[in-house]
PDB file of C-alpha atoms (C1' of nucleotides) in Angstrom:
ATOM      1  CA  MET A   1     -28.218 -18.222 -24.362  1.00  0.00           C
ATOM      2  CA  SER A   2     -25.495 -21.104 -24.156  1.00  0.00           C
ATOM      3  CA  PRO A   3     -22.215 -19.688 -23.122  1.00  0.00           C
ATOM      4  CA  MET A   4     -20.623 -22.417 -25.061  1.00  0.00           C
ATOM      5  CA  SER A   5     -22.018 -21.700 -28.548  1.00  0.00           C
ATOM      6  CA  LYS A   6     -21.421 -18.094 -27.703  1.00  0.00           C
ATOM      7  CA  ASP A   7     -18.147 -18.319 -26.966  1.00  0.00           C
ATOM      8  CA  LYS A   8     -17.034 -21.766 -28.476  1.00  0.00           C
ATOM      9  CA  ALA A   9     -14.050 -19.889 -30.167  1.00  0.00           C
ATOM     10  CA  MET A  10     -12.142 -18.331 -27.139  1.00  0.00           C
ATOM     11  CA  ASP A  11      -8.861 -19.311 -28.779  1.00  0.00           C
ATOM     12  CA  TYR A  12      -6.028 -21.665 -27.599  1.00  0.00           C
ATOM     13  CA  ASN A  13      -3.353 -19.265 -27.262  1.00  0.00           C
ATOM     14  CA  LYS A  14      -4.940 -17.152 -25.123  1.00  0.00           C
ATOM     15  CA  LEU A  15      -5.729 -19.646 -22.752  1.00  0.00           C
ATOM     16  CA  LEU A  16      -2.165 -20.746 -22.706  1.00  0.00           C
ATOM     17  CA  ARG A  17      -0.927 -17.474 -22.057  1.00  0.00           C
ATOM     18  CA  ALA A  18      -3.105 -17.033 -19.115  1.00  0.00           C
ATOM     19  CA  ASN A  19      -2.481 -20.379 -17.830  1.00  0.00           C
ATOM     20  CA  ILE A  20      -5.099 -21.614 -18.526  1.00  0.00           C
ATOM     21  CA  ASP A  21      -6.245 -25.784 -19.682  1.00  0.00           C
ATOM     22  CA  GLN A  22      -8.464 -25.815 -22.271  1.00  0.00           C
ATOM     23  CA  ARG A  23     -10.292 -28.892 -21.285  1.00  0.00           C
ATOM     24  CA  ALA A  24     -10.572 -27.165 -17.570  1.00  0.00           C
ATOM     25  CA  TRP A  25     -11.991 -23.377 -19.382  1.00  0.00           C
ATOM     26  CA  GLU A  26     -14.608 -25.795 -21.551  1.00  0.00           C
ATOM     27  CA  THR A  27     -15.729 -27.791 -18.680  1.00  0.00           C
ATOM     28  CA  LEU A  28     -16.459 -24.909 -16.199  1.00  0.00           C
ATOM     29  CA  ILE A  29     -17.988 -22.683 -18.857  1.00  0.00           C
ATOM     30  CA  SER A  30     -20.243 -25.157 -19.252  1.00  0.00           C
ATOM     31  CA  ALA A  31     -21.536 -26.049 -16.321  1.00  0.00           C
ATOM     32  CA  GLY A  32     -22.166 -22.247 -15.249  1.00  0.00           C
ATOM     33  CA  ASN A  33     -24.538 -19.243 -15.949  1.00  0.00           C
ATOM     34  CA  PHE A  34     -23.543 -16.826 -18.596  1.00  0.00           C
ATOM     35  CA  LYS A  35     -24.405 -12.907 -17.344  1.00  0.00           C
ATOM     36  CA  THR A  36     -22.711  -9.539 -18.751  1.00  0.00           C
ATOM     37  CA  TYR A  37     -21.803  -6.342 -16.657  1.00  0.00           C
ATOM     38  CA  GLY A  38     -21.127  -2.797 -18.093  1.00  0.00           C
ATOM     39  CA  PRO A  39     -18.093  -0.690 -17.080  1.00  0.00           C
ATOM     40  CA  GLY A  40     -17.705  -0.236 -13.233  1.00  0.00           C
ATOM     41  CA  GLU A  41     -20.940  -2.664 -12.880  1.00  0.00           C
ATOM     42  CA  ALA A  42     -20.262  -4.613  -9.667  1.00  0.00           C
ATOM     43  CA  ILE A  43     -19.422  -8.682 -10.379  1.00  0.00           C
ATOM     44  CA  TYR A  44     -19.202  -9.490  -6.533  1.00  0.00           C
ATOM     45  CA  VAL A  45     -18.493  -7.431  -3.244  1.00  0.00           C
ATOM     46  CA  GLN A  46     -16.264  -7.567  -0.563  1.00  0.00           C
ATOM     47  CA  ASN A  47     -18.170  -9.545   2.526  1.00  0.00           C
ATOM     48  CA  GLN A  48     -20.652 -10.659   0.733  1.00  0.00           C
ATOM     49  CA  PRO A  49     -21.551 -13.795  -0.788  1.00  0.00           C
ATOM     50  CA  GLY A  50     -20.387 -14.713  -3.600  1.00  0.00           C
ATOM     51  CA  ILE A  51     -21.867 -15.925  -7.123  1.00  0.00           C
ATOM     52  CA  GLY A  52     -19.610 -18.503  -7.609  1.00  0.00           C
ATOM     53  CA  LEU A  53     -16.222 -19.066  -9.824  1.00  0.00           C
ATOM     54  CA  VAL A  54     -16.299 -16.157 -12.445  1.00  0.00           C
ATOM     55  CA  CYS A  55     -14.842 -17.527 -15.822  1.00  0.00           C
ATOM     56  CA  ILE A  56     -14.135 -14.408 -17.776  1.00  0.00           C
ATOM     57  CA  LEU A  57     -15.355 -14.721 -21.314  1.00  0.00           C
ATOM     58  CA  LYS A  58     -14.653 -11.207 -22.939  1.00  0.00           C
ATOM     59  CA  GLY A  59     -13.790  -8.001 -21.439  1.00  0.00           C
ATOM     60  CA  LYS A  60     -11.269  -6.633 -18.224  1.00  0.00           C
ATOM     61  CA  ALA A  61     -12.065  -6.736 -14.216  1.00  0.00           C
ATOM     62  CA  LYS A  62     -10.300  -5.382 -11.164  1.00  0.00           C
ATOM     63  CA  THR A  63     -10.546  -7.146  -8.319  1.00  0.00           C
ATOM     64  CA  SER A  64      -9.954  -4.593  -5.026  1.00  0.00           C
ATOM     65  CA  ILE A  65     -10.933  -3.580  -1.492  1.00  0.00           C
ATOM     66  CA  LEU A  66     -12.485  -0.487  -0.201  1.00  0.00           C
ATOM     67  CA  PHE A  67     -11.956   0.888   2.993  1.00  0.00           C
ATOM     68  CA  THR A  68     -14.164   3.214   4.715  1.00  0.00           C
ATOM     69  CA  ASP A  69     -12.668   6.509   3.632  1.00  0.00           C
ATOM     70  CA  GLY A  70     -13.475   5.855   0.496  1.00  0.00           C
ATOM     71  CA  THR A  71      -9.749   5.082  -0.967  1.00  0.00           C
ATOM     72  CA  GLU A  72      -9.186   1.058  -2.864  1.00  0.00           C
ATOM     73  CA  LYS A  73      -6.717  -0.935  -3.143  1.00  0.00           C
ATOM     74  CA  ILE A  74      -6.333  -2.918  -6.468  1.00  0.00           C
ATOM     75  CA  PHE A  75      -5.347  -6.542  -5.881  1.00  0.00           C
ATOM     76  CA  ASN A  76      -5.419  -7.803  -9.699  1.00  0.00           C
ATOM     77  CA  ILE A  77      -6.755  -6.390 -12.965  1.00  0.00           C
ATOM     78  CA  LEU A  78      -7.652  -9.299 -15.563  1.00  0.00           C
ATOM     79  CA  GLU A  79      -8.345  -9.556 -18.631  1.00  0.00           C
ATOM     80  CA  ALA A  80     -10.197 -12.653 -20.223  1.00  0.00           C
ATOM     81  CA  PRO A  81      -9.778 -15.200 -20.274  1.00  0.00           C
ATOM     82  CA  ALA A  82      -9.679 -15.280 -16.881  1.00  0.00           C
ATOM     83  CA  ILE A  83     -10.777 -16.437 -13.151  1.00  0.00           C
ATOM     84  CA  ILE A  84     -11.710 -15.248 -10.172  1.00  0.00           C
ATOM     85  CA  GLY A  85     -13.600 -15.623  -7.213  1.00  0.00           C
ATOM     86  CA  GLU A  86     -12.487 -18.919  -6.125  1.00  0.00           C
ATOM     87  CA  THR A  87     -11.757 -17.806  -2.732  1.00  0.00           C
ATOM     88  CA  ALA A  88     -15.446 -17.822  -1.153  1.00  0.00           C
ATOM     89  CA  THR A  89     -16.446 -20.394  -4.020  1.00  0.00           C
ATOM     90  CA  PHE A  90     -14.054 -23.088  -1.984  1.00  0.00           C
ATOM     91  CA  ASP A  91     -13.909 -21.698   1.347  1.00  0.00           C
ATOM     92  CA  GLY A  92     -17.411 -20.781   1.577  1.00  0.00           C
ATOM     93  CA  GLY A  93     -16.956 -17.582   3.514  1.00  0.00           C
ATOM     94  CA  LEU A  94     -17.870 -14.162   2.143  1.00  0.00           C
ATOM     95  CA  GLY A  95     -15.763 -12.331  -0.449  1.00  0.00           C
ATOM     96  CA  ILE A  96     -12.129 -11.394   0.314  1.00  0.00           C
ATOM     97  CA  CYS A  97     -12.100  -8.630  -2.156  1.00  0.00           C
ATOM     98  CA  SER A  98     -14.658  -6.975  -4.737  1.00  0.00           C
ATOM     99  CA  ALA A  99     -14.659  -7.738  -8.347  1.00  0.00           C
ATOM    100  CA  THR A 100     -15.769  -4.842 -10.565  1.00  0.00           C
ATOM    101  CA  ALA A 101     -16.201  -4.846 -14.404  1.00  0.00           C
ATOM    102  CA  LEU A 102     -13.828  -2.403 -16.029  1.00  0.00           C
ATOM    103  CA  THR A 103     -15.268  -2.674 -19.572  1.00  0.00           C
ATOM    104  CA  LYS A 104     -18.474  -4.504 -21.032  1.00  0.00           C
ATOM    105  CA  VAL A 105     -17.425  -8.306 -19.324  1.00  0.00           C
ATOM    106  CA  GLU A 106     -19.112 -11.502 -20.212  1.00  0.00           C
ATOM    107  CA  ILE A 107     -18.561 -14.141 -17.947  1.00  0.00           C
ATOM    108  CA  VAL A 108     -19.745 -17.259 -16.805  1.00  0.00           C
ATOM    109  CA  ALA A 109     -20.433 -18.097 -13.038  1.00  0.00           C
ATOM    110  CA  VAL A 110     -20.235 -21.274 -11.873  1.00  0.00           C
ATOM    111  CA  PRO A 111     -22.526 -21.733  -8.713  1.00  0.00           C
ATOM    112  CA  PRO A 112     -20.294 -23.575  -5.560  1.00  0.00           C
ATOM    113  CA  ASP A 113     -21.807 -26.872  -5.852  1.00  0.00           C
ATOM    114  CA  LYS A 114     -21.463 -27.091  -9.399  1.00  0.00           C
ATOM    115  CA  ALA A 115     -18.004 -25.836  -9.304  1.00  0.00           C
ATOM    116  CA  LYS A 116     -16.835 -28.822  -6.503  1.00  0.00           C
ATOM    117  CA  GLU A 117     -18.786 -31.189  -8.706  1.00  0.00           C
ATOM    118  CA  VAL A 118     -16.519 -30.642 -11.426  1.00  0.00           C
ATOM    119  CA  LEU A 119     -13.731 -30.318  -9.603  1.00  0.00           C
ATOM    120  CA  LEU A 120     -13.678 -33.621  -8.339  1.00  0.00           C
ATOM    121  CA  LYS A 121     -14.526 -35.199 -11.745  1.00  0.00           C
ATOM    122  CA  HIS A 122     -11.946 -33.274 -13.323  1.00  0.00           C
ATOM    123  CA  PRO A 123      -8.700 -33.351 -11.580  1.00  0.00           C
ATOM    124  CA  ILE A 124      -6.956 -31.232 -14.443  1.00  0.00           C
ATOM    125  CA  VAL A 125      -9.764 -28.542 -13.464  1.00  0.00           C
ATOM    126  CA  ALA A 126      -8.419 -28.709 -10.076  1.00  0.00           C
ATOM    127  CA  LEU A 127      -4.709 -28.448 -10.777  1.00  0.00           C
ATOM    128  CA  SER A 128      -5.374 -25.748 -13.415  1.00  0.00           C
ATOM    129  CA  LEU A 129      -7.474 -23.416 -10.676  1.00  0.00           C
ATOM    130  CA  LEU A 130      -4.399 -24.147  -7.962  1.00  0.00           C
ATOM    131  CA  GLU A 131      -2.061 -22.816 -10.145  1.00  0.00           C
ATOM    132  CA  THR A 132      -3.793 -19.600 -10.744  1.00  0.00           C
ATOM    133  CA  VAL A 133      -4.660 -19.605  -6.803  1.00  0.00           C
ATOM    134  CA  GLY A 134      -0.911 -19.313  -6.752  1.00  0.00           C
ATOM    135  CA  LYS A 135      -0.304 -17.409  -8.955  1.00  0.00           C
ATOM    136  CA  LYS A 136      -2.529 -14.659  -7.330  1.00  0.00           C
ATOM    137  CA  LEU A 137      -0.805 -15.658  -4.019  1.00  0.00           C
ATOM    138  CA  ARG A 138       2.119 -14.956  -5.132  1.00  0.00           C
ATOM    139  CA  CYS A 139       1.041 -11.455  -6.465  1.00  0.00           C
ATOM    140  CA  MET A 140      -0.371 -10.687  -3.181  1.00  0.00           C
ATOM    141  CA  ALA A 141       3.147 -11.938  -1.347  1.00  0.00           C
ATOM    142  CA  LEU A 142       4.730  -9.319  -3.757  1.00  0.00           C
ATOM    143  CA  GLN A 143       2.294  -6.668  -3.113  1.00  0.00           C
ATOM    144  CA  ALA A 144       2.253  -7.202   1.042  1.00  0.00           C
ATOM    145  CA  GLU A 145       6.192  -6.832   0.735  1.00  0.00           C
ATOM    146  CA  ASP A 146       6.414  -3.814  -1.464  1.00  0.00           C
ATOM    147  CA  LEU A 147       3.660  -1.997   1.326  1.00  0.00           C
ATOM    148  CA  SER A 148       5.876  -2.324   3.861  1.00  0.00           C
ATOM    149  CA  LEU A 149       9.066  -1.776   2.703  1.00  0.00           C
ATOM    150  CA  HIS A 150       9.023   0.689   0.338  1.00  0.00           C
ATOM    151  CA  ASN A 151       8.811   4.225  -0.546  1.00  0.00           C
ATOM    152  CA  ILE A 152       6.427   5.268  -3.132  1.00  0.00           C
ATOM    153  CA  SER A 153       8.693   5.969  -6.042  1.00  0.00           C
ATOM    154  CA  THR A 154      10.638   2.876  -5.538  1.00  0.00           C
ATOM    155  CA  ARG A 155       7.349   0.974  -5.393  1.00  0.00           C
ATOM    156  CA  LEU A 156       6.089   2.631  -8.307  1.00  0.00           C
ATOM    157  CA  ALA A 157       9.350   1.808 -10.196  1.00  0.00           C
ATOM    158  CA  ARG A 158       8.872  -2.192  -8.686  1.00  0.00           C
ATOM    159  CA  MET A 159       5.388  -2.235 -10.196  1.00  0.00           C
ATOM    160  CA  ILE A 160       6.415  -1.122 -13.630  1.00  0.00           C
ATOM    161  CA  LEU A 161       9.276  -3.327 -13.552  1.00  0.00           C
ATOM    162  CA  ASN A 162       7.100  -6.645 -12.172  1.00  0.00           C
ATOM    163  CA  PHE A 163       3.734  -5.691 -13.432  1.00  0.00           C
ATOM    164  CA  GLU A 164       2.703  -8.898 -14.263  1.00  0.00           C
ATOM    165  CA  GLN A 165       3.916 -10.708 -11.163  1.00  0.00           C
ATOM    166  CA  TYR A 166       2.304  -7.766  -9.757  1.00  0.00           C
ATOM    167  CA  GLY A 167      -1.280  -8.692 -10.645  1.00  0.00           C
ATOM    168  CA  VAL A 168      -1.898  -7.017 -14.181  1.00  0.00           C
ATOM    169  CA  PHE A 169      -3.165 -10.023 -15.932  1.00  0.00           C
ATOM    170  CA  THR A 170      -3.669  -7.948 -19.474  1.00  0.00           C
ATOM    171  CA  ARG A 171      -2.587  -8.653 -22.769  1.00  0.00           C
ATOM    172  CA  GLN A 172       0.225  -6.352 -23.858  1.00  0.00           C
ATOM    173  CA  ASP A 173       0.316  -5.233 -27.523  1.00  0.00           C
ATOM    174  CA  GLU A 174       4.337  -4.868 -27.554  1.00  0.00           C
ATOM    175  CA  GLU A 175       7.309  -5.820 -25.189  1.00  0.00           C
ATOM    176  CA  HIS A 176       7.723  -3.771 -22.075  1.00  0.00           C
ATOM    177  CA  CYS A 177       4.329  -1.883 -22.719  1.00  0.00           C
ATOM    178  CA  LEU A 178       2.055  -1.430 -19.663  1.00  0.00           C
ATOM    179  CA  GLN A 179      -1.621  -0.675 -20.132  1.00  0.00           C
ATOM    180  CA  ILE A 180      -2.960   0.598 -17.318  1.00  0.00           C
ATOM    181  CA  THR A 181      -4.034   4.573 -15.870  1.00  0.00           C
ATOM    182  CA  HIS A 182      -2.207   6.586 -13.106  1.00  0.00           C
ATOM    183  CA  GLU A 183      -5.145   6.103 -11.091  1.00  0.00           C
ATOM    184  CA  GLU A 184      -5.012   2.658 -11.554  1.00  0.00           C
ATOM    185  CA  LEU A 185      -1.344   1.868 -10.518  1.00  0.00           C
ATOM    186  CA  ALA A 186      -2.071   4.778  -7.353  1.00  0.00           C
ATOM    187  CA  SER A 187      -4.350   1.905  -6.156  1.00  0.00           C
ATOM    188  CA  PHE A 188      -1.936  -0.228  -6.158  1.00  0.00           C
ATOM    189  CA  VAL A 189       1.021   0.906  -4.404  1.00  0.00           C
ATOM    190  CA  GLY A 190      -1.471   3.008  -2.143  1.00  0.00           C
ATOM    191  CA  THR A 191      -0.990   6.781  -3.103  1.00  0.00           C
ATOM    192  CA  THR A 192      -3.177   9.585  -4.904  1.00  0.00           C
ATOM    193  CA  ARG A 193      -3.382   9.964  -8.766  1.00  0.00           C
ATOM    194  CA  PRO A 194      -1.327  13.196  -9.102  1.00  0.00           C
ATOM    195  CA  ASN A 195       1.205  11.732  -6.995  1.00  0.00           C
ATOM    196  CA  VAL A 196       1.614   8.714  -9.353  1.00  0.00           C
ATOM    197  CA  THR A 197       2.064  11.241 -12.244  1.00  0.00           C
ATOM    198  CA  SER A 198       4.490  13.435 -11.051  1.00  0.00           C
ATOM    199  CA  PHE A 199       6.674  10.018 -10.392  1.00  0.00           C
ATOM    200  CA  LEU A 200       5.795   8.800 -13.886  1.00  0.00           C
ATOM    201  CA  ASN A 201       6.870  12.224 -15.558  1.00  0.00           C
ATOM    202  CA  ASP A 202       9.984  12.155 -12.926  1.00  0.00           C
ATOM    203  CA  PHE A 203      10.916   8.961 -14.608  1.00  0.00           C
ATOM    204  CA  ALA A 204      10.270  10.105 -18.099  1.00  0.00           C
ATOM    205  CA  ARG A 205      12.915  13.251 -17.934  1.00  0.00           C
ATOM    206  CA  LYS A 206      15.243  10.596 -16.974  1.00  0.00           C
ATOM    207  CA  GLY A 207      14.487   8.689 -19.972  1.00  0.00           C
ATOM    208  CA  LEU A 208      13.410   5.441 -18.341  1.00  0.00           C
ATOM    209  CA  ILE A 209       9.980   5.502 -19.555  1.00  0.00           C
ATOM    210  CA  LYS A 210       7.129   7.114 -22.355  1.00  0.00           C
ATOM    211  CA  ILE A 211       4.227   7.628 -21.225  1.00  0.00           C
ATOM    212  CA  LYS A 212       0.893   8.105 -23.289  1.00  0.00           C
ATOM    213  CA  ARG A 213      -2.536   8.223 -22.421  1.00  0.00           C
ATOM    214  CA  GLY A 214      -3.417   5.144 -20.560  1.00  0.00           C
ATOM    215  CA  LYS A 215      -0.250   3.164 -21.167  1.00  0.00           C
ATOM    216  CA  ILE A 216       3.426   3.338 -19.939  1.00  0.00           C
ATOM    217  CA  ILE A 217       6.090   1.919 -22.247  1.00  0.00           C
ATOM    218  CA  ILE A 218       9.383   0.983 -20.191  1.00  0.00           C
ATOM    219  CA  LEU A 219      12.658   2.745 -22.959  1.00  0.00           C
ATOM    220  CA  ASP A 220      15.288   1.646 -19.829  1.00  0.00           C
ATOM    221  CA  TYR A 221      14.908  -1.386 -18.412  1.00  0.00           C
ATOM    222  CA  ASN A 222      17.910  -1.609 -16.536  1.00  0.00           C
ATOM    223  CA  GLY A 223      17.888   1.852 -15.438  1.00  0.00           C
ATOM    224  CA  LEU A 224      14.489   1.305 -14.190  1.00  0.00           C
ATOM    225  CA  CYS A 225      15.941  -1.648 -12.174  1.00  0.00           C
ATOM    226  CA  ARG A 226      18.817   0.365 -10.660  1.00  0.00           C
ATOM    227  CA  HIS A 227      16.174   2.826  -9.622  1.00  0.00           C
ATOM    228  CA  ALA A 228      13.607  -0.100  -8.077  1.00  0.00           C
ATOM    229  CA  ASP A 229      16.828  -1.234  -6.459  1.00  0.00           C
ATOM    230  CA  SER A 230      18.395   2.050  -5.439  1.00  0.00           C
ATOM    231  CA  GLU A 231      16.244   2.525  -2.693  1.00  0.00           C
ATOM    232  CA  LEU A 232      15.825  -0.459  -1.168  1.00  0.00           C
ATOM    233  CA  ILE A 233      16.016  -1.039   3.117  1.00  0.00           C
TER     234      ILE A 233
ATOM    235  C1'  DT B  29     -18.548  18.770 -31.215  1.00  0.00           C
ATOM    236  C1'  DC B  30     -19.119  17.789 -26.907  1.00  0.00           C
ATOM    237  C1'  DA B  31     -19.365  14.918 -23.132  1.00  0.00           C
ATOM    238  C1'  DT B  32     -16.168  11.789 -20.402  1.00  0.00           C
ATOM    239  C1'  DT B  33     -12.017  10.395 -18.755  1.00  0.00           C
ATOM    240  C1'  DA B  34      -7.233  10.572 -18.242  1.00  0.00           C
ATOM    241  C1'  DA B  35      -3.337  13.804 -16.710  1.00  0.00           C
ATOM    242  C1'  DG B  36      -1.367  17.863 -15.109  1.00  0.00           C
ATOM    243  C1'  DT B  37      -0.549  21.818 -11.872  1.00  0.00           C
ATOM    244  C1'  DA B  38      -0.983  25.000  -7.860  1.00  0.00           C
ATOM    245  C1'  DT B  39      -1.208  25.280  -3.505  1.00  0.00           C
ATOM    246  C1'  DG B  40      -1.810  23.972   1.220  1.00  0.00           C
ATOM    247  C1'  DC B  41      -0.652  20.759   4.955  1.00  0.00           C
TER     248       DC B  41
ATOM    249  C1'  DG C  11       6.628  14.946   0.629  1.00  0.00           C
ATOM    250  C1'  DC C  12       2.188  14.011  -0.066  1.00  0.00           C
ATOM    251  C1'  DA C  13      -2.822  15.275  -0.643  1.00  0.00           C
ATOM    252  C1'  DT C  14      -6.956  18.207  -2.266  1.00  0.00           C
ATOM    253  C1'  DA C  15      -8.811  20.671  -5.742  1.00  0.00           C
ATOM    254  C1'  DC C  16      -9.081  22.258  -9.766  1.00  0.00           C
ATOM    255  C1'  DT C  17      -7.210  22.370 -15.012  1.00  0.00           C
ATOM    256  C1'  DT C  18      -5.929  21.134 -18.910  1.00  0.00           C
ATOM    257  C1'  DA C  19      -6.174  17.582 -22.970  1.00  0.00           C
ATOM    258  C1'  DA C  20      -7.106  13.562 -25.527  1.00  0.00           C
ATOM    259  C1'  DT C  21     -10.644  10.296 -26.984  1.00  0.00           C
ATOM    260  C1'  DG C  22     -14.537   8.357 -29.045  1.00  0.00           C
ATOM    261  C1'  DA C  23     -19.416   8.330 -29.704  1.00  0.00           C
TER     262       DA C  23
END
DNA sequence: TCATTAAGTATGC
DNA sequence: GCATACTTAATGA
């Protein structure tokens, strides 16, 4: 089945919001192979050869690293349209992280050789990719900074305030609304789920946020900012 | 209505 | 202050 015919209608606004050039997107997905994954299924695995450049057409996925003790550090949560797997595709090395489907996911995987060919022919694709890589590097830098500098309550507040810069690239249906579970938050900031729950309840008691199942709504942006700054070293 | 999964809590290190 | 283990609640098939 041709991915183009199936997903010709990836809407331009969505690409724009995801900072992906439309021509770049279409060029890439016409050069790759269509695949689907169920929730929890691995798209690629850390320290193993990748499947090339992964264009997510539909669904939600995460990139993360797993430690030997079973704990996980999430780097990004991404919703279609999104591109992952750049590093291993272009440096020829093994995967620096794993990518796992969170929902039913449809992707197009562009093999490394093919991806390089496309980039050489179409500078716009290269530019667009550099942009997504740059964005992810910023996320990594922010996460690294927070891991070394702040206690968990502060880190959590900063994560909620900066969730886009922090690596959650999902669509929000309303302003200041973060669609994420406590479990995922815990894996982002490096703690356990109940700990996140208790901090969030604390924020909610102070009127800073409102907690719903699977989402967090920021009520008092400035108040949360004050909390995020109050414990800065 | 039931299975699944998110969120709340009791307890101990 | 935090993690582990257990309980309760919400959701969607």
